[in-house]
PDB file of C-alpha atoms and ligand atoms in Angstrom:
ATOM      1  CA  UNK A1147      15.774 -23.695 -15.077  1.00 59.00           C
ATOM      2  CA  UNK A1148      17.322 -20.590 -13.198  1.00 78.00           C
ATOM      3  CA  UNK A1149      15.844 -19.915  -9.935  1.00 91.00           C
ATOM      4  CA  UNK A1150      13.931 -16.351  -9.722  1.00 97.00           C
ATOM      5  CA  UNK A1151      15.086 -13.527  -7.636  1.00 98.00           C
ATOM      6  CA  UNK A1152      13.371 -13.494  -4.680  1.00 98.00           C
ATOM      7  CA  UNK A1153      12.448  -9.739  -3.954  1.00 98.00           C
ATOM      8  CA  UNK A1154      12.687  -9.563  -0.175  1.00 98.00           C
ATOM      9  CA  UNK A1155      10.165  -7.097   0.926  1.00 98.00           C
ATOM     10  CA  UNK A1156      11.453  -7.005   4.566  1.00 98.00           C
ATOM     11  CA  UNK A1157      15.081  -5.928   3.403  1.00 98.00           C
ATOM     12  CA  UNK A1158      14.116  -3.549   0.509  1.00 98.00           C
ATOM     13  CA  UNK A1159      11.892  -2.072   3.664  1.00 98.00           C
ATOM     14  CA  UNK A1160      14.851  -1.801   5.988  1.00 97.00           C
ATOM     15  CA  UNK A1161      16.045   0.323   3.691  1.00 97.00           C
ATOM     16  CA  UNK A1162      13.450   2.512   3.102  1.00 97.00           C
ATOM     17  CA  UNK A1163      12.832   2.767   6.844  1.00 97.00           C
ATOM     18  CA  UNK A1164      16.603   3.644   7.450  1.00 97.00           C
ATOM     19  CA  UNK A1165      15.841   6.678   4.910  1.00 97.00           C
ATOM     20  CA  UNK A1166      12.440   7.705   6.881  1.00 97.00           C
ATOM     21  CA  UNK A1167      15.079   7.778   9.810  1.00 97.00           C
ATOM     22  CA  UNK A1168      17.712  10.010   8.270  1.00 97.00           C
ATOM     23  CA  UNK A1169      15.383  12.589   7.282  1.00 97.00           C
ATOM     24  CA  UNK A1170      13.526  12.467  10.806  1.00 98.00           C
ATOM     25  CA  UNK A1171      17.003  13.626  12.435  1.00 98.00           C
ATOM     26  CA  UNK A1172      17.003  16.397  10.403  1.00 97.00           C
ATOM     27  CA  UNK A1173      13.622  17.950  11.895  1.00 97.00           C
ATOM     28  CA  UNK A1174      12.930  19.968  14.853  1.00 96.00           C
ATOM     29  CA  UNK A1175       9.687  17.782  15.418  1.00 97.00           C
ATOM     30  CA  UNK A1176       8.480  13.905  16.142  1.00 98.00           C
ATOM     31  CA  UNK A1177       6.698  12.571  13.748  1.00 98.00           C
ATOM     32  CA  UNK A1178       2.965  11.493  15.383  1.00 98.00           C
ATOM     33  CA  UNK A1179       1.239   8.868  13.254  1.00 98.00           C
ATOM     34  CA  UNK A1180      -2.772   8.871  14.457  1.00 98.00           C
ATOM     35  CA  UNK A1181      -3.882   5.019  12.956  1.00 98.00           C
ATOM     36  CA  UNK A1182      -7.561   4.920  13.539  1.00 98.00           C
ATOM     37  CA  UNK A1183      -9.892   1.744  13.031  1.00 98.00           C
ATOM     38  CA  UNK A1184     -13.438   1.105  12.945  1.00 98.00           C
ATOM     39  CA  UNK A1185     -14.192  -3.006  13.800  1.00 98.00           C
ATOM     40  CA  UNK A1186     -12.395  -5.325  15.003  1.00 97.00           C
ATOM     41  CA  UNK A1187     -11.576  -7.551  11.969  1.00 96.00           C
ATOM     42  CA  UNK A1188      -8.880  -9.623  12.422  1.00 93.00           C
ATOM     43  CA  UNK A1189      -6.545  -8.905   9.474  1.00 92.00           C
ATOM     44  CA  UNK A1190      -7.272  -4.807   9.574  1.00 96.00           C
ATOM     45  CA  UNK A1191      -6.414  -5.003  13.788  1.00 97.00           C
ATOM     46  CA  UNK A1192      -3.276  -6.804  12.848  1.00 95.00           C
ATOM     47  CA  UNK A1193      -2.111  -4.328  10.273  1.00 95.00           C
ATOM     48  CA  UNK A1194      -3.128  -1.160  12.023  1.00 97.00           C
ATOM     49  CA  UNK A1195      -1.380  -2.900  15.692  1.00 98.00           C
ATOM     50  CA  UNK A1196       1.424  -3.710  13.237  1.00 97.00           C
ATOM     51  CA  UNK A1197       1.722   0.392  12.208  1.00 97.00           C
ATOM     52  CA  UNK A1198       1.267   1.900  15.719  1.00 98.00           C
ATOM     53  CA  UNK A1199       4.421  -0.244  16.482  1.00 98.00           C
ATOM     54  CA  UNK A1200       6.451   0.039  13.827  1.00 97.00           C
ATOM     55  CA  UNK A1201       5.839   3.947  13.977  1.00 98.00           C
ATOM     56  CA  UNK A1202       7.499   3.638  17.889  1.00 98.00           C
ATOM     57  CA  UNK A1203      10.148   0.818  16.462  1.00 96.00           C
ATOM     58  CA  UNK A1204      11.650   3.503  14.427  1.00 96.00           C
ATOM     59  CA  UNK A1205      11.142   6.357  17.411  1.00 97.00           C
ATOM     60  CA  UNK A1206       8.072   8.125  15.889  1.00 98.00           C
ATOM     61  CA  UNK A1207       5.269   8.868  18.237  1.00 98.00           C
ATOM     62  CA  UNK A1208       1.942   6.489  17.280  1.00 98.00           C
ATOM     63  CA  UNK A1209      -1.726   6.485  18.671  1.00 98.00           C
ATOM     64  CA  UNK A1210      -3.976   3.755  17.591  1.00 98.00           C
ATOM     65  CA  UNK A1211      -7.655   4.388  17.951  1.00 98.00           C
ATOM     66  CA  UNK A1212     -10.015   1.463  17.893  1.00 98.00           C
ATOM     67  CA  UNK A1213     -13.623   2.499  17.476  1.00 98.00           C
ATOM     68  CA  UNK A1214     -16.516   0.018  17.527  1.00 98.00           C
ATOM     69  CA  UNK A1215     -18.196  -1.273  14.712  1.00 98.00           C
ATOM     70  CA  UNK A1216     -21.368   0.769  15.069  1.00 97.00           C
ATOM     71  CA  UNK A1217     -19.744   4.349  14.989  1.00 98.00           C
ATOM     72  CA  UNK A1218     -21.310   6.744  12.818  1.00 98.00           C
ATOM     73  CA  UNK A1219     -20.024   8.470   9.982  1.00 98.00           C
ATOM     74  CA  UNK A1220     -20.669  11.521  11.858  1.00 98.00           C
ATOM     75  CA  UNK A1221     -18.450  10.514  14.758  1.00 98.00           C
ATOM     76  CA  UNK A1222     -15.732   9.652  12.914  1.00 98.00           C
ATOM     77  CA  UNK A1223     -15.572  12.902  11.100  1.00 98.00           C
ATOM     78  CA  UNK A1224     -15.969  14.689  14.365  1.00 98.00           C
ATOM     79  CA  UNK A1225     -12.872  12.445  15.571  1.00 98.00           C
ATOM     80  CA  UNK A1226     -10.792  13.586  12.364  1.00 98.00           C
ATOM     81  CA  UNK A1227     -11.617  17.101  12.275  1.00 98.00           C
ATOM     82  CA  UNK A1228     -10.196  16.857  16.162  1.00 98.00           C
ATOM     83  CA  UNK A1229      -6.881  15.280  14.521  1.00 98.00           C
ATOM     84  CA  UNK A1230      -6.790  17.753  11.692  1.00 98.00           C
ATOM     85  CA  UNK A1231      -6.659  21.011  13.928  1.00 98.00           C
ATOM     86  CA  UNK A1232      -4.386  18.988  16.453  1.00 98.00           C
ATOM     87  CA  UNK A1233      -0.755  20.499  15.906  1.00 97.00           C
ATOM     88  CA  UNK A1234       0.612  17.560  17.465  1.00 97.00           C
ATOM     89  CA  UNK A1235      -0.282  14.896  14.951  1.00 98.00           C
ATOM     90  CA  UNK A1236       1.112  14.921  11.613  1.00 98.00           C
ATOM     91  CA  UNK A1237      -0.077  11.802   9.723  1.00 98.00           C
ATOM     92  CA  UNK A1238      -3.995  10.226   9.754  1.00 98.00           C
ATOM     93  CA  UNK A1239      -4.830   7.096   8.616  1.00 98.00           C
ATOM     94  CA  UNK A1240      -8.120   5.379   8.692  1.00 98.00           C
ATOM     95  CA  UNK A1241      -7.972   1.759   7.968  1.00 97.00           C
ATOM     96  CA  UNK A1242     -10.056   0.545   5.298  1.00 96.00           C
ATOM     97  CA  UNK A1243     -12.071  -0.823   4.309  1.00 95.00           C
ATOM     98  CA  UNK A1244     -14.632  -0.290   7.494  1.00 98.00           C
ATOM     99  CA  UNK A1245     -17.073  -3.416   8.770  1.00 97.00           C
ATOM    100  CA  UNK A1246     -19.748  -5.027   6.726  1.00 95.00           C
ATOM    101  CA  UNK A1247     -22.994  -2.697   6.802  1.00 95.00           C
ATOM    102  CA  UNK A1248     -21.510   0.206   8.485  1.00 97.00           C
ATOM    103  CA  UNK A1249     -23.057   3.086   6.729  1.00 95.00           C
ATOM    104  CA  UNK A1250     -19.546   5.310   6.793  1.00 98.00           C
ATOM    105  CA  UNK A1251     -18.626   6.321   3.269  1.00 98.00           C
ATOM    106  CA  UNK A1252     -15.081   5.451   2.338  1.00 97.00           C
ATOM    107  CA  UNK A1253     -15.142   9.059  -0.106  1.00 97.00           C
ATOM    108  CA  UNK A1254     -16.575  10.976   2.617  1.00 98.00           C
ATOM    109  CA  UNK A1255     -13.824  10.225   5.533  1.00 98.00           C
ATOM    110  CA  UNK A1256     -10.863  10.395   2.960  1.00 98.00           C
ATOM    111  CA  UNK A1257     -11.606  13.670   1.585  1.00 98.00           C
ATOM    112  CA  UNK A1258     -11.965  14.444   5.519  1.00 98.00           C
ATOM    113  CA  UNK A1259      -8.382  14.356   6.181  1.00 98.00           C
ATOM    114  CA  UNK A1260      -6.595  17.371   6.133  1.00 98.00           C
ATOM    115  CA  UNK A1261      -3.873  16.573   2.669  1.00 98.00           C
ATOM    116  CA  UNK A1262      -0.992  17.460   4.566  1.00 98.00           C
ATOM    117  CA  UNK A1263      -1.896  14.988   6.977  1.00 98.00           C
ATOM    118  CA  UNK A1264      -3.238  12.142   4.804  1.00 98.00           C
ATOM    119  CA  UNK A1265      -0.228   9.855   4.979  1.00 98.00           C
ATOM    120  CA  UNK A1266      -2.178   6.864   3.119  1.00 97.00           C
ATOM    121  CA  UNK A1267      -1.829   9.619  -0.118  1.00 98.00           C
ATOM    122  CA  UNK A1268      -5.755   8.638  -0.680  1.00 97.00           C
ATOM    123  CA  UNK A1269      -7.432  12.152  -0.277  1.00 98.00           C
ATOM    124  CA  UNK A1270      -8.245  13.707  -4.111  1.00 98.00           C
ATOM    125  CA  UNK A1271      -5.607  16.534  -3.451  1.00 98.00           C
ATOM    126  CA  UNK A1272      -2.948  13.812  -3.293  1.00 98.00           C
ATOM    127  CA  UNK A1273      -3.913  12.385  -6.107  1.00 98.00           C
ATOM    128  CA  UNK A1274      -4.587  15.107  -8.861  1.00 98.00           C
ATOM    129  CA  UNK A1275      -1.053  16.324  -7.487  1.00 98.00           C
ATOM    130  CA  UNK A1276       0.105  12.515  -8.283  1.00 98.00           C
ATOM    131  CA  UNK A1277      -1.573  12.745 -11.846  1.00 98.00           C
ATOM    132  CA  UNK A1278      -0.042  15.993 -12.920  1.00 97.00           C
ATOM    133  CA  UNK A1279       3.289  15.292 -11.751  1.00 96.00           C
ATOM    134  CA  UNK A1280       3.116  17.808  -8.377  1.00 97.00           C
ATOM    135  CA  UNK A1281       4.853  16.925  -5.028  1.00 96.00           C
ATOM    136  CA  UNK A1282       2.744  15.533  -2.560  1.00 97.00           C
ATOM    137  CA  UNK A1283       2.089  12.391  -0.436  1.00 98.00           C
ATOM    138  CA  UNK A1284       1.655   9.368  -2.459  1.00 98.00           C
ATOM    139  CA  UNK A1285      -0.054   6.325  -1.819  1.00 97.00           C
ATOM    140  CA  UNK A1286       1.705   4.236   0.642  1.00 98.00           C
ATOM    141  CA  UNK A1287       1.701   0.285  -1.917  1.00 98.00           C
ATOM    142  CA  UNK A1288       2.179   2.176  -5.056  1.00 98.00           C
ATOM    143  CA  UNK A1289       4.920   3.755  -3.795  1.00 98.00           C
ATOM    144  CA  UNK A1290       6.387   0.947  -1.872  1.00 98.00           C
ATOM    145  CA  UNK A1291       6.542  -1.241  -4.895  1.00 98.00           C
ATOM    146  CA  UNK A1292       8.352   1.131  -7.003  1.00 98.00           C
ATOM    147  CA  UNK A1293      10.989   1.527  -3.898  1.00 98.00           C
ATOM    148  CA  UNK A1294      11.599  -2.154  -3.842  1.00 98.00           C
ATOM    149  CA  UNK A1295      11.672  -2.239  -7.288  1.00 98.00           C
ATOM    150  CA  UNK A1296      14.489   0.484  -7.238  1.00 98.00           C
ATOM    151  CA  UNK A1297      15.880  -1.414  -4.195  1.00 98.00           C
ATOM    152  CA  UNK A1298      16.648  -4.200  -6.714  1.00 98.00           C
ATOM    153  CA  UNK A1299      17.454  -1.849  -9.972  1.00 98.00           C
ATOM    154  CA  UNK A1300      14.915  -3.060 -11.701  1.00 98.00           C
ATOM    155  CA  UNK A1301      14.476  -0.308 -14.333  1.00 98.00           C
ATOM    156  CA  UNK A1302      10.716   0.549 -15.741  1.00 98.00           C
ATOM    157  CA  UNK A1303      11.565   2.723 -18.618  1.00 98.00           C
ATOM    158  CA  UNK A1304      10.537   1.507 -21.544  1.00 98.00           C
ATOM    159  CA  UNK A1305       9.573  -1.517 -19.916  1.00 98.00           C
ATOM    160  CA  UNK A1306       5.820  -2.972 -20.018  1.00 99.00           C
ATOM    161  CA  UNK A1307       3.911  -2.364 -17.180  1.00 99.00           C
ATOM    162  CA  UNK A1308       0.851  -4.651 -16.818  1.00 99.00           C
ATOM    163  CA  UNK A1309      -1.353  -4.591 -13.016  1.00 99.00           C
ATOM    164  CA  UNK A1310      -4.432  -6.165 -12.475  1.00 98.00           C
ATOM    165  CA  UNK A1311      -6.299  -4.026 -10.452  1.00 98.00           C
ATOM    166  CA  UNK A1312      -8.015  -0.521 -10.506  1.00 98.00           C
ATOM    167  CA  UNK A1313      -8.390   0.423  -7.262  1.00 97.00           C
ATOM    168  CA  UNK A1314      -8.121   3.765  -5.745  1.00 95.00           C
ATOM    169  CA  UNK A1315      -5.312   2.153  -3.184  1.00 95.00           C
ATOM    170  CA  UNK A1316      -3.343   0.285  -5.921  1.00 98.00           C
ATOM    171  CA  UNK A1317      -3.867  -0.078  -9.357  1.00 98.00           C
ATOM    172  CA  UNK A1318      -4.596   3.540 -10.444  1.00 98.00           C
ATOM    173  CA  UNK A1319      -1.850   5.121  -7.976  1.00 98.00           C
ATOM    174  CA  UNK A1320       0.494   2.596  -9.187  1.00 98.00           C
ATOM    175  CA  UNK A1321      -0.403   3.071 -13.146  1.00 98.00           C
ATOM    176  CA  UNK A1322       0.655   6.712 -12.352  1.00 98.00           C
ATOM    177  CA  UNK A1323       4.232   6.553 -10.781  1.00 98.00           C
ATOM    178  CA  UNK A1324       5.172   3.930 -13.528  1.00 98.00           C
ATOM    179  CA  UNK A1325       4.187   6.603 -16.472  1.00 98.00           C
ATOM    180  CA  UNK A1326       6.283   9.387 -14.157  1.00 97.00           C
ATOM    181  CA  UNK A1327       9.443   6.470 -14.477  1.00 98.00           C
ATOM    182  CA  UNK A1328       8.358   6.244 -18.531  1.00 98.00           C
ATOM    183  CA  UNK A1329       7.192   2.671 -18.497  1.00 98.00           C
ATOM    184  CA  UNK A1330       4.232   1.713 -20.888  1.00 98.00           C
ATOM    185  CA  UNK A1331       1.388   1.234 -18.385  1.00 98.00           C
ATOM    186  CA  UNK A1332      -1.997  -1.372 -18.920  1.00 98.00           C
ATOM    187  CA  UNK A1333      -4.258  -1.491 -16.205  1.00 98.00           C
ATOM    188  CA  UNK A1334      -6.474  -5.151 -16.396  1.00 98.00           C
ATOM    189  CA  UNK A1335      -9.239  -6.072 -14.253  1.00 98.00           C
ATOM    190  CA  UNK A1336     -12.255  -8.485 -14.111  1.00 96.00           C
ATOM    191  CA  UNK A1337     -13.880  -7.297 -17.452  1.00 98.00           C
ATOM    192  CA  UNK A1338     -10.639  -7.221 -19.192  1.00 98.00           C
ATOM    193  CA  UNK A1339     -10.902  -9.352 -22.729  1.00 98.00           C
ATOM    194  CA  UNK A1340      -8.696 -12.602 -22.516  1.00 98.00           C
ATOM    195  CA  UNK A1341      -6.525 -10.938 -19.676  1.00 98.00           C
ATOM    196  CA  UNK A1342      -4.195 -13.921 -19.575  1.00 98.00           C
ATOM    197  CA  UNK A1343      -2.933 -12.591 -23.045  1.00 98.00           C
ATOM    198  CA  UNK A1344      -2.984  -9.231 -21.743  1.00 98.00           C
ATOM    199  CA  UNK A1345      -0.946  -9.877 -18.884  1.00 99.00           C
ATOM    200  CA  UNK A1346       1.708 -12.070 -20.945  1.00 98.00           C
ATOM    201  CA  UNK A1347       2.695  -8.901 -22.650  1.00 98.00           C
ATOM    202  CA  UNK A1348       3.993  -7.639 -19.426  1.00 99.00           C
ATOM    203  CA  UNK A1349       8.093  -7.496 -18.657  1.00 99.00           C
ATOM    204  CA  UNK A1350       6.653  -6.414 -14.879  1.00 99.00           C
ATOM    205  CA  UNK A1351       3.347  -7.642 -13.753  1.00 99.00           C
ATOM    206  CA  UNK A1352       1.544  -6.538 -11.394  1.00 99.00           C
ATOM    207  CA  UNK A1353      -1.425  -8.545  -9.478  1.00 98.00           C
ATOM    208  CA  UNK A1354      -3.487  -7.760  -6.711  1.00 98.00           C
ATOM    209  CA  UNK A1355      -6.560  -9.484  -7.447  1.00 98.00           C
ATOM    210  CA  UNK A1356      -7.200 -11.308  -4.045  1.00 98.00           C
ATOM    211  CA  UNK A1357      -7.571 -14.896  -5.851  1.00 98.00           C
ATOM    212  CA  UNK A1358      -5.454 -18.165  -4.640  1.00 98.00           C
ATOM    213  CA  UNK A1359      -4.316 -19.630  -7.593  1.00 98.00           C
ATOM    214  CA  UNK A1360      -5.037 -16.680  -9.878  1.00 98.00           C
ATOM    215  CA  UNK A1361      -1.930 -16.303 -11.851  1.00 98.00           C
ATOM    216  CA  UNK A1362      -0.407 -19.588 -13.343  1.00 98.00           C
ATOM    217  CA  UNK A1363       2.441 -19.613 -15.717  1.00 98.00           C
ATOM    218  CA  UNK A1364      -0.610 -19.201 -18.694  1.00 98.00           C
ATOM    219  CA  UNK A1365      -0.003 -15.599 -17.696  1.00 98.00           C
ATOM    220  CA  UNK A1366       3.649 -14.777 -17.277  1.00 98.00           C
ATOM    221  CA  UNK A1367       6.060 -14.001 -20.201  1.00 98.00           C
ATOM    222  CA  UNK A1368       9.342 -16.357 -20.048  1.00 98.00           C
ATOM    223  CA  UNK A1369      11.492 -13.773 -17.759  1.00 98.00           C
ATOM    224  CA  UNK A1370       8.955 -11.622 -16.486  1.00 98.00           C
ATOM    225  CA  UNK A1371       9.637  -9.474 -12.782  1.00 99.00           C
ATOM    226  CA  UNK A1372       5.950 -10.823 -10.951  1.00 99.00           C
ATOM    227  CA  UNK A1373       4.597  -8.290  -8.206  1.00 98.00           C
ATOM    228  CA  UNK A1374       2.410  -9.853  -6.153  1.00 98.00           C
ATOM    229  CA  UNK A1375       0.486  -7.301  -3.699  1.00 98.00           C
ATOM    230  CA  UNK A1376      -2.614  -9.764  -2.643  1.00 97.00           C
ATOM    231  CA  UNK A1377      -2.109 -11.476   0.872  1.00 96.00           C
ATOM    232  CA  UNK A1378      -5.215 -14.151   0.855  1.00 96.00           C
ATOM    233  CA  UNK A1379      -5.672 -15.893   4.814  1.00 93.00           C
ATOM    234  CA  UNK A1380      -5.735 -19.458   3.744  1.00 95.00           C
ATOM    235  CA  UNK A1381      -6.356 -23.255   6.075  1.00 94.00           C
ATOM    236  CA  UNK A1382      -3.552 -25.857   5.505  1.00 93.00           C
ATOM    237  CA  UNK A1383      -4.755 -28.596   7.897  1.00 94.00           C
ATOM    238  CA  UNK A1384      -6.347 -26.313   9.928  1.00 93.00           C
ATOM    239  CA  UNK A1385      -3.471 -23.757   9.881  1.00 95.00           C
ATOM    240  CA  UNK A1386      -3.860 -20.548   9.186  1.00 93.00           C
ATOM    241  CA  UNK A1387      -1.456 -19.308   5.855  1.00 96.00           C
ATOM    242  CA  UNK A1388      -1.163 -16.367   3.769  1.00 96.00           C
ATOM    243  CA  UNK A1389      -0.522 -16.950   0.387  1.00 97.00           C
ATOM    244  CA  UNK A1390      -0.902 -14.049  -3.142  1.00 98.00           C
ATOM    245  CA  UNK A1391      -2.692 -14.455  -6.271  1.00 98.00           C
ATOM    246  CA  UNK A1392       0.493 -16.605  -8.063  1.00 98.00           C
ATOM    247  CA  UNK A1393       0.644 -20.491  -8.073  1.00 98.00           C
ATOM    248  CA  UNK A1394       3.489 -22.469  -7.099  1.00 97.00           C
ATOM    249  CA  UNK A1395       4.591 -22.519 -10.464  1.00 97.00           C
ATOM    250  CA  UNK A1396       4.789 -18.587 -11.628  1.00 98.00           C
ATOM    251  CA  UNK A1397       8.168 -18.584 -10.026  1.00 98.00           C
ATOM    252  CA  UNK A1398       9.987 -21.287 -11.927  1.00 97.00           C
ATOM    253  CA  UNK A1399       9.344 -18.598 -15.611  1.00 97.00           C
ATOM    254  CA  UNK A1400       9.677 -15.359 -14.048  1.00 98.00           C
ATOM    255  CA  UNK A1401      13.254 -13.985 -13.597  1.00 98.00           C
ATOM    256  CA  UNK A1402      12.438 -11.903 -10.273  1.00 98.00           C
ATOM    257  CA  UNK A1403       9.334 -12.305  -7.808  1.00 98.00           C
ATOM    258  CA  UNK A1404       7.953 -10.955  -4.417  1.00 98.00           C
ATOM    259  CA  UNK A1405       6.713 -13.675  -1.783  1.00 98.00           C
ATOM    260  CA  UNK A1406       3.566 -13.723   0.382  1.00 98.00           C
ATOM    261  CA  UNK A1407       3.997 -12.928   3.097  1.00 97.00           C
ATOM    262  CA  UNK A1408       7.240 -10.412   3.466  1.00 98.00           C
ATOM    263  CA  UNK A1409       7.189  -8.787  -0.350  1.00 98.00           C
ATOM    264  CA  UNK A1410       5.088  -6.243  -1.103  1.00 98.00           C
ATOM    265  CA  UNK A1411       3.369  -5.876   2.952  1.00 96.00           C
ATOM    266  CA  UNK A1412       6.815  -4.725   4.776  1.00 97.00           C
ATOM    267  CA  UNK A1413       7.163  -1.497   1.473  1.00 98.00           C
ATOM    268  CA  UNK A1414       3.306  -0.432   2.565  1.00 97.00           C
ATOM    269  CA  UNK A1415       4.149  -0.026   6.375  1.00 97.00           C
ATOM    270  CA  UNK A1416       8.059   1.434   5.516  1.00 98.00           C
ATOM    271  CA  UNK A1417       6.167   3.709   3.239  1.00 98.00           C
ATOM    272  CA  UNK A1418       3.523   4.725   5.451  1.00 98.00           C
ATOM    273  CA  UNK A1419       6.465   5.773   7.930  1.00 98.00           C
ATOM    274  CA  UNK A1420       8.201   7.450   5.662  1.00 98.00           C
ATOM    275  CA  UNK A1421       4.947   9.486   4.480  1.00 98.00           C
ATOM    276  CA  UNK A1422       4.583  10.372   8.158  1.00 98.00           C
ATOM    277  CA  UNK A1423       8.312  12.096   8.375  1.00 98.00           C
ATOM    278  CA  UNK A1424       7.252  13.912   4.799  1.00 98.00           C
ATOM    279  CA  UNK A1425       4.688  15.322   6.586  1.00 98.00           C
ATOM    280  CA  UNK A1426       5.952  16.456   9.884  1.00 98.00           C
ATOM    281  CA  UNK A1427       8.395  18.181   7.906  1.00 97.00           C
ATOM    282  CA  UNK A1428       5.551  19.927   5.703  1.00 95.00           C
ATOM    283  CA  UNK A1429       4.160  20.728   8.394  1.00 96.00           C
ATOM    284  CA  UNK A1430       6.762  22.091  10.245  1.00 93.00           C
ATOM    285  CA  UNK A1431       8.430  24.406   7.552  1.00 82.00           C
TER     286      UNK A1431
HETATM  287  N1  GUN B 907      -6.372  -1.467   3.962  1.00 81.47           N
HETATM  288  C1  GUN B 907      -5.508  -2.231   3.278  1.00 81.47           C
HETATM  289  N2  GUN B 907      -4.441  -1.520   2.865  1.00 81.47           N
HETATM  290  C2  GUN B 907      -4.645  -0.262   3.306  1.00 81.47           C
HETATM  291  C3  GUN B 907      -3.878   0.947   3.185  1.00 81.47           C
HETATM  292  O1  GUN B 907      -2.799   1.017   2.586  1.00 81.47           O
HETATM  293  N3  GUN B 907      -4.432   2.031   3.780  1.00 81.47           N
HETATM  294  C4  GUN B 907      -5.631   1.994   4.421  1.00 81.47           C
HETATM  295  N4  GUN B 907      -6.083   3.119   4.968  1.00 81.47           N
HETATM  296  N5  GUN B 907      -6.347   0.894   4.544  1.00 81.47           N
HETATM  297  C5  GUN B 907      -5.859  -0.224   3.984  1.00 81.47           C
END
């Protein structure tokens, strides 16, 4: 048995990074990145640390503001209508999703955010412009999978597209940039009707279910390029691991896969950076 391609996340993002970088050095501006998070749980004050510093890495201003658990919706919105009329910051993003029985709507704070600022591509601007085929910020794992996947000339015209998930913040943005490269798109999900048959048809499958174990080779065509977006905190002996959705075994039949950690992670942050020099230079035409 050949071994798979490994899809290295953390190279395919150098590259995207190194792009972000080119185009910053063509504008008259720094790019200001305002992360904002709500709690302090331990995987979203990782990622949004991780993002502040990246942002600098890569010579970007970054702000990172870490509210406590109980603010109100009202407060927050008060906070991003500050960042909105602030000429200074160019890109807003809220981590998601916020703490367990905080009564801050998710819809409510996205739509908040100015468009030309929303560097997560989440607010419904950025999204009808996504669906009918208009420039605008796109969503920052959508996005970064189809860069890695060009990173690695994988083509996805004509191909079979299958992701499981319909989220907002993958598996809808993502269904939408592989129609715009002419693949033929199924999205799956928990009510799907045998979905291990369904996902089978797929030359490129997606998964970003959240489930250790999820995916065994019952769901992989011989061949198949296997995305997986999920990063599940696991204990091994009492150490802490992240792991995806695909068993040990997926890799041996698929002909190109993504690792957990450093596959799919390192294209959301590049992305997110790269969003952030879009739209200093939006802003500052
Ligand atoms: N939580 C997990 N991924 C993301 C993301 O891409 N953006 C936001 N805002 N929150 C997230």
């Amino acid at each position: 048995m050949t071994q798979p391609l490994i899809l290295d996340g953390n190279a395919a993002a150098a590259a995207l990074l190194e792009k972000a970088q080119t185009l910053m050095a063509t504008l008259s501006v720094k790019p200001h990145l305002h992360v904002v998070r709500v709690g302090d749980d331990p995987a979203s004050v990782s990622y949004t640390r991780l993002k502040a510093r990246r942002a600098k890495k890569i010579g970007m201003d970054s702000t990172l503001t870490e509210l406590p658990a109980d603010t109100t919706e009202a407060v927050l919105l008060e906070f991003i209508q500050t960042l909105n009329s602030d000429k200074n910051t160019h890109g807003i993003l809220v981590q998601l999703p916020f703490p367990k029985g905080s009564s801050i709507r998710e819809a409510v704070i996205l739509e908040a955010i100015h468009p030309d600022k929303d560097v997560d591509g989440l607010h419904v601007v950025n999204t009808g412009r996504l669906w009918s085929g208009q420039a605008g910020l796109r969503s920052c794992t959508p996005a970064g999978i189809i860069s890695m996947l060009d990173h690695y000339n994988i083509p996805l015209e004509g191909k079979r597209v299958v992701i499981i998930n319909r989220s907002q913040l993958v598996g809808k943005p993502l269904a939408a940039l592989c129609l715009e490269r002419n693949a033929t798109v199924t999205i799956a999900h928990s009510r799907t009707t045998d979905l291990a048959a369904v996902a089978r048809e797929a030359d490129i499958l997606v998964t970003a279910v959240g489930r250790v174990n999820f995916i065994t080779p019952e769901f992989v065509k011989a061949g198949a390029v296997v995305i997986d977006v999920s990063i599940n905190r696991i204990f091994v002996e009492n150490e802490e691991k992240l792991v995806g959705d695909c068993a040990a075994e997926v890799a041996a039949i698929s002909s190109a896969i993504t690792p957990v950690p450093g596959g799919v992670g390192p294209m959301t942050v590049s992305h997110l950076l790269y969003n952030t020099v879009l739209a200093a230079q939006l802003q500052s035409a």
